[in-house]
Amino acid sequence: MMRRIAVLDAPTNLGLRPPTSTSVPGCGKAPGALRDHDLLARLRARDAGCLTPPRYDPGDWRPGDGVCHAREISGYSVALADRIGAIIDRGEFPLVLGGDCSVLLGSALAMHRLGEAVGGRIGLVFVDGHSDFRHPGNASYVGAAAGEDLALVTGRGQADLAAIEGRRPYFRDIDVVVLGIRAQDEYRLDLQAAGITTRPVPALRAEGAARTAQWAHEQLADCAGYWVHIDVDVLDPAVMPAVDAPDPGGIAFAELEILLAGLVDTPHCLGVELTVFDPDYDPDGSYAAEIVNTVVAGLAPVSVPQAVPPRLLPAAPSPQRVRSTGPATRAGLATPPNGGAGPAGAPGPGSPVGIAPFGSGEPAVDEPEAATGPATGGLAPAPVETPVPAVAVEPVGPPAAVGPGLLRRVPRADEDGTSEDDPSPSSAGIA
């Protein structure tokens, strides 16, 4: 059974500083630019529409006011979480086209709702050229959510963004894997101190993209599933300069393709978002074409006939599959072995449909032979592996009925406090 992809545009630029005093960031044009290269047709995807963001207008924002556009980003994140939830309710695989990295807040909110609904934790694979871990505890200023998104989704920062619906954090530090940051990232030591697992570019290239994807699976073995965030500035500016903050030392398109294919080649992967491509720096559309080629090839394991619908398969201590005669859960999501009980032991949303360990059915990945990837524009990538073909996974239990509103907004008591920002001078950095 194929995993149908649903493409949702999230063309927000609210998380970035203006490139100049008279211009706005161009990444809001990215979804349209990618669609122009037949992305949906090539993925055989359903068009899930476009969530139009509020108008980009910093107004009278000044350093010390907290994150710029915070109110607008918060509202947009709730709406985006609703849309992602509707896609997952249909048993589909969401591909969210950003926009800047602040779209992660909406995805994170959707994942936290999902984890609460099934009584498990959802993890995050954060593929990005920068850690985006700036927060009031380690920086003299905050202001651009796209440079602070990882900090916000792990609970650091002002409550109106880091604790929407009273949920903080959306992802626990131990449930986050960061891939592709540069070796000298400004906040690499803060990530280490927080216990966030990282694999910078040198280690990623030394181990290979396929093995790195398998390693990321293993790091999130205790999670019921995970979301994948991809910022295209993980690519080296020699091959992808059309981003707001290009930084030397990135990976090649072929490596990103193999990494993406490895990350999505499991029913534990619940969806992917793509961010920060800026068509303003791509006048002839060549970089958009390269991105589309990479995404189509990288998502092939999702849409091949052997793929199974996305569902949560919590880790189990033994490799044997367990079948249950209990009722199916909504949207085909299996609950943990405790029947979906939450941390406090409260009853969960349903009984298990069929529980498989995180890594079951996924053989160890041997390093494939090197393959010839796309032109790298002068970048000399490390030897690149051939993507491992999708592994057919036996569906467990009967198809579950899709329940309405699984990830809809659930009002929660707000946490106190509105801002934890340090009112210090602004930086000239864009993100």
Short mmCIF file of C-alpha atoms in Angstrom, two decimals:
data_model
loop_
_atom_site.label_atom_id
_atom_site.label_comp_id
_atom_site.label_asym_id
_atom_site.label_seq_id
_atom_site.Cartn_x
_atom_site.Cartn_y
_atom_site.Cartn_z
CA MET A 1 0.00 0.00 0.00
CA MET A 2 1.44 3.37 -1.00
CA ARG A 3 1.93 6.23 1.40
CA ARG A 4 0.25 9.12 -0.35
CA ILE A 5 2.11 12.41 -0.04
CA ALA A 6 0.14 15.60 0.59
CA VAL A 7 1.93 18.86 -0.22
CA LEU A 8 1.05 21.85 1.95
CA ASP A 9 2.46 25.31 1.26
CA ALA A 10 3.50 27.36 4.30
CA PRO A 11 4.97 30.45 2.61
CA THR A 12 5.76 32.42 5.75
CA ASN A 13 8.70 34.79 6.03
CA LEU A 14 7.73 36.10 9.48
CA GLY A 15 10.71 34.48 11.18
CA LEU A 16 13.42 36.40 9.31
CA ARG A 17 14.80 39.90 9.60
CA PRO A 18 14.42 42.10 6.49
CA PRO A 19 17.42 41.77 4.13
CA THR A 20 17.44 45.56 3.77
CA SER A 21 15.42 48.38 5.27
CA THR A 22 13.20 48.51 2.18
CA SER A 23 12.78 44.81 1.34
CA VAL A 24 11.27 41.63 2.77
CA PRO A 25 12.70 38.07 2.79
CA GLY A 26 11.94 36.19 -0.43
CA CYS A 27 11.59 32.68 1.01
CA GLY A 28 7.82 33.07 1.03
CA LYS A 29 8.02 32.57 -2.74
CA ALA A 30 9.67 29.15 -2.39
CA PRO A 31 6.57 26.92 -2.56
CA GLY A 32 5.46 28.48 -5.85
CA ALA A 33 8.95 28.23 -7.32
CA LEU A 34 9.17 24.52 -6.44
CA ARG A 35 5.69 23.78 -7.75
CA ASP A 36 6.67 25.38 -11.05
CA HIS A 37 9.05 22.44 -11.57
CA ASP A 38 6.22 19.87 -11.44
CA LEU A 39 6.93 18.82 -7.87
CA LEU A 40 3.41 17.57 -7.18
CA ALA A 41 3.07 15.64 -10.43
CA ARG A 42 6.43 13.98 -10.02
CA LEU A 43 5.58 12.96 -6.45
CA ARG A 44 2.06 11.91 -7.48
CA ALA A 45 1.03 13.95 -4.46
CA ARG A 46 -2.26 15.43 -3.36
CA ASP A 47 -2.40 19.21 -3.30
CA ALA A 48 -3.18 20.12 0.32
CA GLY A 49 -3.37 23.82 -0.49
CA CYS A 50 -1.69 26.87 0.94
CA LEU A 51 -1.84 28.37 4.41
CA THR A 52 -1.44 32.08 3.79
CA PRO A 53 0.60 33.82 6.52
CA PRO A 54 -0.06 37.23 8.04
CA ARG A 55 1.52 40.25 6.40
CA TYR A 56 5.24 40.77 7.00
CA ASP A 57 5.45 44.01 8.95
CA PRO A 58 7.97 44.51 11.78
CA GLY A 59 6.22 47.78 12.57
CA ASP A 60 7.78 49.53 15.54
CA TRP A 61 9.55 46.42 16.85
CA ARG A 62 12.80 47.18 18.62
CA PRO A 63 15.52 45.03 20.19
CA GLY A 64 14.40 44.02 23.64
CA ASP A 65 10.81 43.51 22.55
CA GLY A 66 11.29 39.75 22.23
CA VAL A 67 10.83 37.81 19.00
CA CYS A 68 9.61 39.95 16.12
CA HIS A 69 6.16 38.97 14.77
CA ALA A 70 5.66 36.73 17.81
CA ARG A 71 1.88 37.14 17.92
CA GLU A 72 1.53 36.47 14.20
CA ILE A 73 3.87 33.46 14.31
CA SER A 74 1.98 31.99 17.24
CA GLY A 75 -1.38 32.24 15.49
CA TYR A 76 0.06 30.89 12.24
CA SER A 77 1.63 27.96 14.09
CA VAL A 78 -1.74 26.92 15.53
CA ALA A 79 -3.34 27.04 12.08
CA LEU A 80 -0.44 25.12 10.54
CA ALA A 81 -0.67 22.44 13.23
CA ASP A 82 -4.36 22.06 12.42
CA ARG A 83 -3.59 21.59 8.71
CA ILE A 84 -0.84 19.05 9.37
CA GLY A 85 -3.18 17.23 11.72
CA ALA A 86 -5.85 17.03 9.03
CA ILE A 87 -3.34 15.48 6.61
CA ILE A 88 -2.23 12.85 9.11
CA ASP A 89 -5.86 12.13 9.99
CA ARG A 90 -6.32 11.11 6.34
CA GLY A 91 -3.48 8.61 6.65
CA GLU A 92 -1.25 10.72 4.38
CA PHE A 93 2.37 11.82 4.56
CA PRO A 94 2.70 15.62 4.86
CA LEU A 95 5.36 17.51 2.91
CA VAL A 96 5.34 21.11 4.14
CA LEU A 97 6.94 23.67 1.83
CA GLY A 98 8.21 26.71 3.75
CA GLY A 99 8.86 29.52 4.16
CA ASP A 100 11.40 30.18 6.81
CA CYS A 101 12.34 27.90 9.70
CA SER A 102 9.61 29.30 11.96
CA VAL A 103 7.28 26.76 10.28
CA LEU A 104 8.87 24.25 12.66
CA LEU A 105 6.77 25.68 15.49
CA GLY A 106 3.56 24.62 13.75
CA SER A 107 4.94 21.18 12.94
CA ALA A 108 6.20 20.77 16.50
CA LEU A 109 2.82 21.72 17.93
CA ALA A 110 1.15 19.13 15.70
CA MET A 111 3.62 16.47 16.82
CA HIS A 112 3.11 17.27 20.49
CA ARG A 113 -0.66 17.00 20.07
CA LEU A 114 -0.14 13.67 18.33
CA GLY A 115 2.15 12.36 21.04
CA GLU A 116 -0.38 13.31 23.70
CA ALA A 117 -3.18 11.65 21.73
CA VAL A 118 -1.41 8.30 21.52
CA GLY A 119 0.44 8.41 24.83
CA GLY A 120 3.94 8.49 23.35
CA ARG A 121 6.74 10.90 22.53
CA ILE A 122 7.50 12.22 19.04
CA GLY A 123 11.08 12.99 18.06
CA LEU A 124 12.68 15.48 15.68
CA VAL A 125 15.42 15.01 13.09
CA PHE A 126 16.74 18.53 12.52
CA VAL A 127 18.72 18.75 9.25
CA ASP A 128 20.11 22.27 9.08
CA GLY A 129 23.31 24.15 8.38
CA HIS A 130 22.85 26.07 11.64
CA SER A 131 21.75 24.96 15.08
CA ASP A 132 19.14 27.76 15.38
CA PHE A 133 19.63 27.48 19.13
CA ARG A 134 19.84 31.15 20.08
CA HIS A 135 17.75 31.95 23.16
CA PRO A 136 17.79 34.41 26.07
CA GLY A 137 19.94 32.05 28.10
CA ASN A 138 22.90 32.09 25.70
CA ALA A 139 22.59 35.28 23.65
CA SER A 140 22.38 38.99 24.28
CA TYR A 141 19.36 39.35 22.01
CA VAL A 142 16.59 37.44 20.28
CA GLY A 143 14.38 38.67 17.51
CA ALA A 144 14.24 36.37 14.46
CA ALA A 145 12.36 33.14 15.14
CA ALA A 146 14.00 31.41 12.17
CA GLY A 147 17.34 31.62 13.99
CA GLU A 148 15.79 30.45 17.25
CA ASP A 149 13.39 27.71 16.16
CA LEU A 150 15.22 24.75 17.70
CA ALA A 151 15.52 26.60 21.00
CA LEU A 152 11.82 27.48 20.94
CA VAL A 153 10.56 23.97 20.13
CA THR A 154 12.67 22.55 22.96
CA GLY A 155 11.06 24.95 25.41
CA ARG A 156 13.55 27.82 25.53
CA GLY A 157 12.28 31.36 25.07
CA GLN A 158 9.12 33.37 25.51
CA ALA A 159 5.98 31.46 26.40
CA ASP A 160 3.81 32.78 23.56
CA LEU A 161 6.03 30.82 21.15
CA ALA A 162 7.69 28.11 23.26
CA ALA A 163 4.52 27.11 25.14
CA ILE A 164 1.58 27.49 22.75
CA GLU A 165 -1.53 25.85 24.23
CA GLY A 166 0.45 25.46 27.45
CA ARG A 167 2.68 22.81 25.86
CA ARG A 168 6.36 23.09 26.76
CA PRO A 169 8.53 21.65 25.34
CA TYR A 170 7.14 20.37 22.06
CA PHE A 171 10.19 18.09 21.77
CA ARG A 172 12.36 16.90 24.65
CA ASP A 173 16.10 17.49 24.28
CA ILE A 174 16.81 13.75 24.28
CA ASP A 175 14.31 13.28 21.43
CA VAL A 176 16.16 15.60 19.02
CA VAL A 177 18.89 14.66 16.53
CA VAL A 178 20.71 17.51 14.77
CA LEU A 179 22.41 16.74 11.45
CA GLY A 180 24.50 18.91 9.13
CA ILE A 181 25.50 21.86 11.29
CA ARG A 182 28.93 23.28 10.61
CA ALA A 183 31.82 22.08 12.74
CA GLN A 184 32.24 25.46 14.41
CA ASP A 185 28.57 26.26 14.99
CA GLU A 186 28.17 29.06 17.50
CA TYR A 187 25.94 27.04 19.81
CA ARG A 188 27.45 23.57 19.42
CA LEU A 189 28.59 23.47 23.05
CA ASP A 190 25.14 24.52 24.24
CA LEU A 191 23.63 21.62 22.29
CA GLN A 192 26.09 19.26 23.91
CA ALA A 193 25.35 20.61 27.37
CA ALA A 194 21.61 20.16 26.77
CA GLY A 195 22.09 16.54 25.77
CA ILE A 196 20.93 17.12 22.19
CA THR A 197 22.55 14.58 19.87
CA THR A 198 24.41 16.11 16.93
CA ARG A 199 26.35 14.98 13.88
CA PRO A 200 28.09 17.94 12.20
CA VAL A 201 29.05 17.86 8.54
CA PRO A 202 32.54 16.35 8.96
CA ALA A 203 31.14 13.37 10.91
CA LEU A 204 28.15 13.05 8.58
CA ARG A 205 30.41 12.86 5.53
CA ALA A 206 32.88 10.52 7.22
CA GLU A 207 30.14 8.06 8.17
CA GLY A 208 28.14 8.53 4.98
CA ALA A 209 24.59 9.75 4.49
CA ALA A 210 22.95 6.30 4.54
CA ARG A 211 24.63 5.25 7.77
CA THR A 212 23.86 8.65 9.28
CA ALA A 213 20.16 8.18 8.57
CA GLN A 214 20.27 4.74 10.20
CA TRP A 215 22.13 6.23 13.17
CA ALA A 216 19.43 8.89 13.54
CA HIS A 217 16.80 6.10 13.65
CA GLU A 218 18.70 4.46 16.46
CA GLN A 219 19.01 7.67 18.48
CA LEU A 220 15.21 7.99 18.48
CA ALA A 221 14.49 4.36 19.29
CA ASP A 222 12.45 5.34 22.38
CA CYS A 223 10.15 7.61 20.39
CA ALA A 224 6.86 6.59 18.84
CA GLY A 225 7.75 8.39 15.60
CA TYR A 226 9.57 11.47 14.37
CA TRP A 227 9.27 14.57 12.19
CA VAL A 228 12.00 15.69 9.74
CA HIS A 229 12.98 19.36 9.36
CA ILE A 230 15.22 20.25 6.40
CA ASP A 231 16.72 23.69 5.91
CA VAL A 232 18.34 23.78 2.47
CA ASP A 233 21.24 25.81 3.88
CA VAL A 234 22.56 22.42 5.03
CA LEU A 235 23.86 22.36 1.44
CA ASP A 236 27.16 23.99 0.65
CA PRO A 237 26.76 27.47 -0.90
CA ALA A 238 28.85 26.24 -3.84
CA VAL A 239 25.77 24.28 -4.91
CA MET A 240 23.00 26.19 -3.06
CA PRO A 241 23.63 29.90 -2.55
CA ALA A 242 19.92 30.81 -2.69
CA VAL A 243 19.42 31.01 1.07
CA ASP A 244 19.37 33.87 3.55
CA ALA A 245 22.54 32.82 5.42
CA PRO A 246 24.89 30.72 3.22
CA ASP A 247 27.71 29.17 5.22
CA PRO A 248 30.65 27.22 3.71
CA GLY A 249 31.26 23.62 4.67
CA GLY A 250 27.93 22.03 3.76
CA ILE A 251 26.96 18.84 2.00
CA ALA A 252 26.17 18.10 -1.65
CA PHE A 253 22.78 17.51 -3.26
CA ALA A 254 23.50 13.80 -3.71
CA GLU A 255 24.25 13.44 0.00
CA LEU A 256 21.04 15.23 0.96
CA GLU A 257 19.07 12.94 -1.36
CA ILE A 258 20.50 9.81 0.26
CA LEU A 259 20.04 11.21 3.77
CA LEU A 260 16.39 12.10 3.08
CA ALA A 261 15.69 8.70 1.53
CA GLY A 262 17.12 6.97 4.57
CA LEU A 263 15.15 9.10 7.02
CA VAL A 264 11.77 8.60 5.37
CA ASP A 265 12.21 4.90 4.60
CA THR A 266 10.31 3.83 7.72
CA PRO A 267 6.72 4.22 8.92
CA HIS A 268 8.15 5.99 11.96
CA CYS A 269 8.77 9.08 9.82
CA LEU A 270 5.55 11.11 10.06
CA GLY A 271 6.35 13.96 7.69
CA VAL A 272 8.92 16.37 6.28
CA GLU A 273 9.23 20.13 6.00
CA LEU A 274 11.52 22.05 3.63
CA THR A 275 12.61 25.60 4.48
CA VAL A 276 14.64 28.72 3.65
CA PHE A 277 15.05 28.42 -0.12
CA ASP A 278 14.88 31.98 -1.48
CA PRO A 279 13.89 32.31 -5.16
CA ASP A 280 15.05 35.93 -5.17
CA TYR A 281 18.58 34.50 -5.46
CA ASP A 282 17.58 32.04 -8.20
CA PRO A 283 16.61 34.15 -11.22
CA ASP A 284 16.78 31.31 -13.77
CA GLY A 285 15.17 28.66 -11.55
CA SER A 286 18.14 26.28 -11.72
CA TYR A 287 18.44 25.89 -7.96
CA ALA A 288 14.71 25.26 -7.63
CA ALA A 289 15.06 22.50 -10.23
CA GLU A 290 17.91 20.91 -8.27
CA ILE A 291 15.87 21.00 -5.05
CA VAL A 292 12.89 19.38 -6.76
CA ASN A 293 15.08 16.63 -8.24
CA THR A 294 16.53 15.93 -4.80
CA VAL A 295 13.17 15.91 -3.01
CA VAL A 296 11.52 13.66 -5.59
CA ALA A 297 14.36 11.14 -5.42
CA GLY A 298 14.66 11.41 -1.64
CA LEU A 299 10.95 10.81 -1.06
CA ALA A 300 10.80 7.81 -3.38
CA PRO A 301 10.67 5.38 -0.43
CA VAL A 302 7.46 7.05 0.73
CA SER A 303 5.52 6.62 -2.50
CA VAL A 304 6.75 3.29 -3.84
CA PRO A 305 4.15 0.49 -3.78
CA GLN A 306 5.91 -1.33 -0.92
CA ALA A 307 5.58 1.61 1.46
CA VAL A 308 3.07 1.48 4.30
CA PRO A 309 0.86 4.25 5.65
CA PRO A 310 2.45 6.44 8.34
CA ARG A 311 1.67 5.24 11.81
CA LEU A 312 3.35 5.26 15.19
CA LEU A 313 5.23 2.09 16.06
CA PRO A 314 6.64 2.45 19.60
CA ALA A 315 9.79 0.64 20.58
CA ALA A 316 9.48 -2.80 22.07
CA PRO A 317 12.11 -4.89 23.90
CA SER A 318 11.96 -7.84 21.52
CA PRO A 319 11.86 -8.11 17.71
CA GLN A 320 8.67 -10.21 17.66
CA ARG A 321 5.54 -8.57 16.35
CA VAL A 322 2.59 -8.51 18.68
CA ARG A 323 -0.92 -8.70 17.29
CA SER A 324 -3.90 -7.55 19.25
CA THR A 325 -7.55 -8.33 18.86
CA GLY A 326 -8.46 -4.95 20.33
CA PRO A 327 -10.01 -2.16 18.30
CA ALA A 328 -7.95 -0.15 15.88
CA THR A 329 -6.82 3.29 16.86
CA ARG A 330 -7.58 6.38 14.81
CA ALA A 331 -5.56 7.06 11.69
CA GLY A 332 -3.78 3.73 12.05
CA LEU A 333 -1.64 4.95 14.96
CA ALA A 334 -0.57 2.18 17.29
CA THR A 335 -0.34 3.00 20.99
CA PRO A 336 2.54 2.07 23.29
CA PRO A 337 2.61 -1.26 25.13
CA ASN A 338 0.92 0.27 28.17
CA GLY A 339 -2.21 0.84 26.10
CA GLY A 340 -1.50 4.49 25.54
CA ALA A 341 -1.12 5.56 29.13
CA GLY A 342 0.53 8.91 29.52
CA PRO A 343 3.43 9.69 31.81
CA ALA A 344 1.15 9.73 34.84
CA GLY A 345 -0.44 6.41 33.94
CA ALA A 346 -3.71 7.89 32.72
CA PRO A 347 -5.63 5.80 30.15
CA GLY A 348 -4.60 6.50 26.58
CA PRO A 349 -6.70 6.93 23.46
CA GLY A 350 -6.95 3.26 22.51
CA SER A 351 -5.50 -0.21 22.67
CA PRO A 352 -2.57 -1.38 20.51
CA VAL A 353 -3.32 -2.44 16.98
CA GLY A 354 0.05 -4.04 16.43
CA ILE A 355 3.29 -3.01 18.01
CA ALA A 356 6.61 -3.39 16.27
CA PRO A 357 9.98 -2.36 17.67
CA PHE A 358 11.47 0.81 16.23
CA GLY A 359 14.08 -0.94 14.13
CA SER A 360 12.27 -4.16 13.24
CA GLY A 361 12.29 -5.06 9.59
CA GLU A 362 15.09 -2.59 8.89
CA PRO A 363 18.38 -4.38 8.19
CA ALA A 364 21.72 -2.83 9.03
CA VAL A 365 22.82 -0.55 6.24
CA ASP A 366 26.11 -1.43 4.59
CA GLU A 367 27.93 1.33 2.82
CA PRO A 368 26.83 1.16 -0.84
CA GLU A 369 29.10 1.81 -3.75
CA ALA A 370 29.76 5.40 -4.69
CA ALA A 371 27.35 6.87 -7.22
CA THR A 372 27.64 9.77 -9.54
CA GLY A 373 25.42 12.56 -8.22
CA PRO A 374 24.33 15.82 -9.78
CA ALA A 375 26.77 18.54 -10.65
CA THR A 376 28.16 20.11 -7.51
CA GLY A 377 29.22 23.45 -8.89
CA GLY A 378 32.81 23.01 -7.78
CA LEU A 379 32.08 21.25 -4.49
CA ALA A 380 34.00 18.02 -4.06
CA PRO A 381 31.75 15.85 -1.92
CA ALA A 382 32.86 12.84 0.03
CA PRO A 383 32.14 9.46 -1.56
CA VAL A 384 28.39 9.24 -1.88
CA GLU A 385 26.32 6.14 -1.36
CA THR A 386 23.57 4.81 -3.58
CA PRO A 387 20.18 5.04 -1.81
CA VAL A 388 19.07 1.79 -0.25
CA PRO A 389 15.83 0.52 -1.87
CA ALA A 390 12.71 0.76 0.23
CA VAL A 391 12.12 -2.29 2.41
CA ALA A 392 8.62 -3.69 2.31
CA VAL A 393 7.12 -3.68 5.78
CA GLU A 394 4.28 -6.04 6.55
CA PRO A 395 1.27 -4.03 7.69
CA VAL A 396 0.17 -5.05 11.17
CA GLY A 397 -3.53 -5.33 11.91
CA PRO A 398 -6.48 -4.21 9.81
CA PRO A 399 -6.64 -0.72 8.35
CA ALA A 400 -7.91 1.71 10.92
CA ALA A 401 -10.72 4.14 10.27
CA VAL A 402 -9.59 7.69 9.99
CA GLY A 403 -10.89 9.67 12.91
CA PRO A 404 -11.71 13.34 12.51
CA GLY A 405 -9.74 15.95 14.33
CA LEU A 406 -7.01 13.78 15.85
CA LEU A 407 -4.57 16.66 16.02
CA ARG A 408 -6.97 19.56 16.39
CA ARG A 409 -6.34 22.29 18.89
CA VAL A 410 -6.97 21.29 22.48
CA PRO A 411 -7.17 24.33 24.78
CA ARG A 412 -4.80 24.11 27.71
CA ALA A 413 -4.04 26.39 30.59
CA ASP A 414 -1.48 29.00 29.57
CA GLU A 415 1.81 29.17 31.38
CA ASP A 416 2.61 32.38 33.14
CA GLY A 417 5.04 34.85 31.70
CA THR A 418 5.05 36.40 28.29
CA SER A 419 8.71 37.02 27.53
CA GLU A 420 12.06 35.88 28.73
CA ASP A 421 14.10 37.96 26.34
CA ASP A 422 17.12 39.95 27.25
CA PRO A 423 16.53 43.53 26.05
CA SER A 424 19.90 43.96 24.46
CA PRO A 425 21.05 45.53 21.19
CA SER A 426 20.15 43.83 17.94
CA SER A 427 22.55 42.01 15.70
CA ALA A 428 22.96 42.57 12.01
CA GLY A 429 22.41 38.89 11.32
CA ILE A 430 19.38 38.04 9.22
CA ALA A 431 18.40 34.84 11.00
#
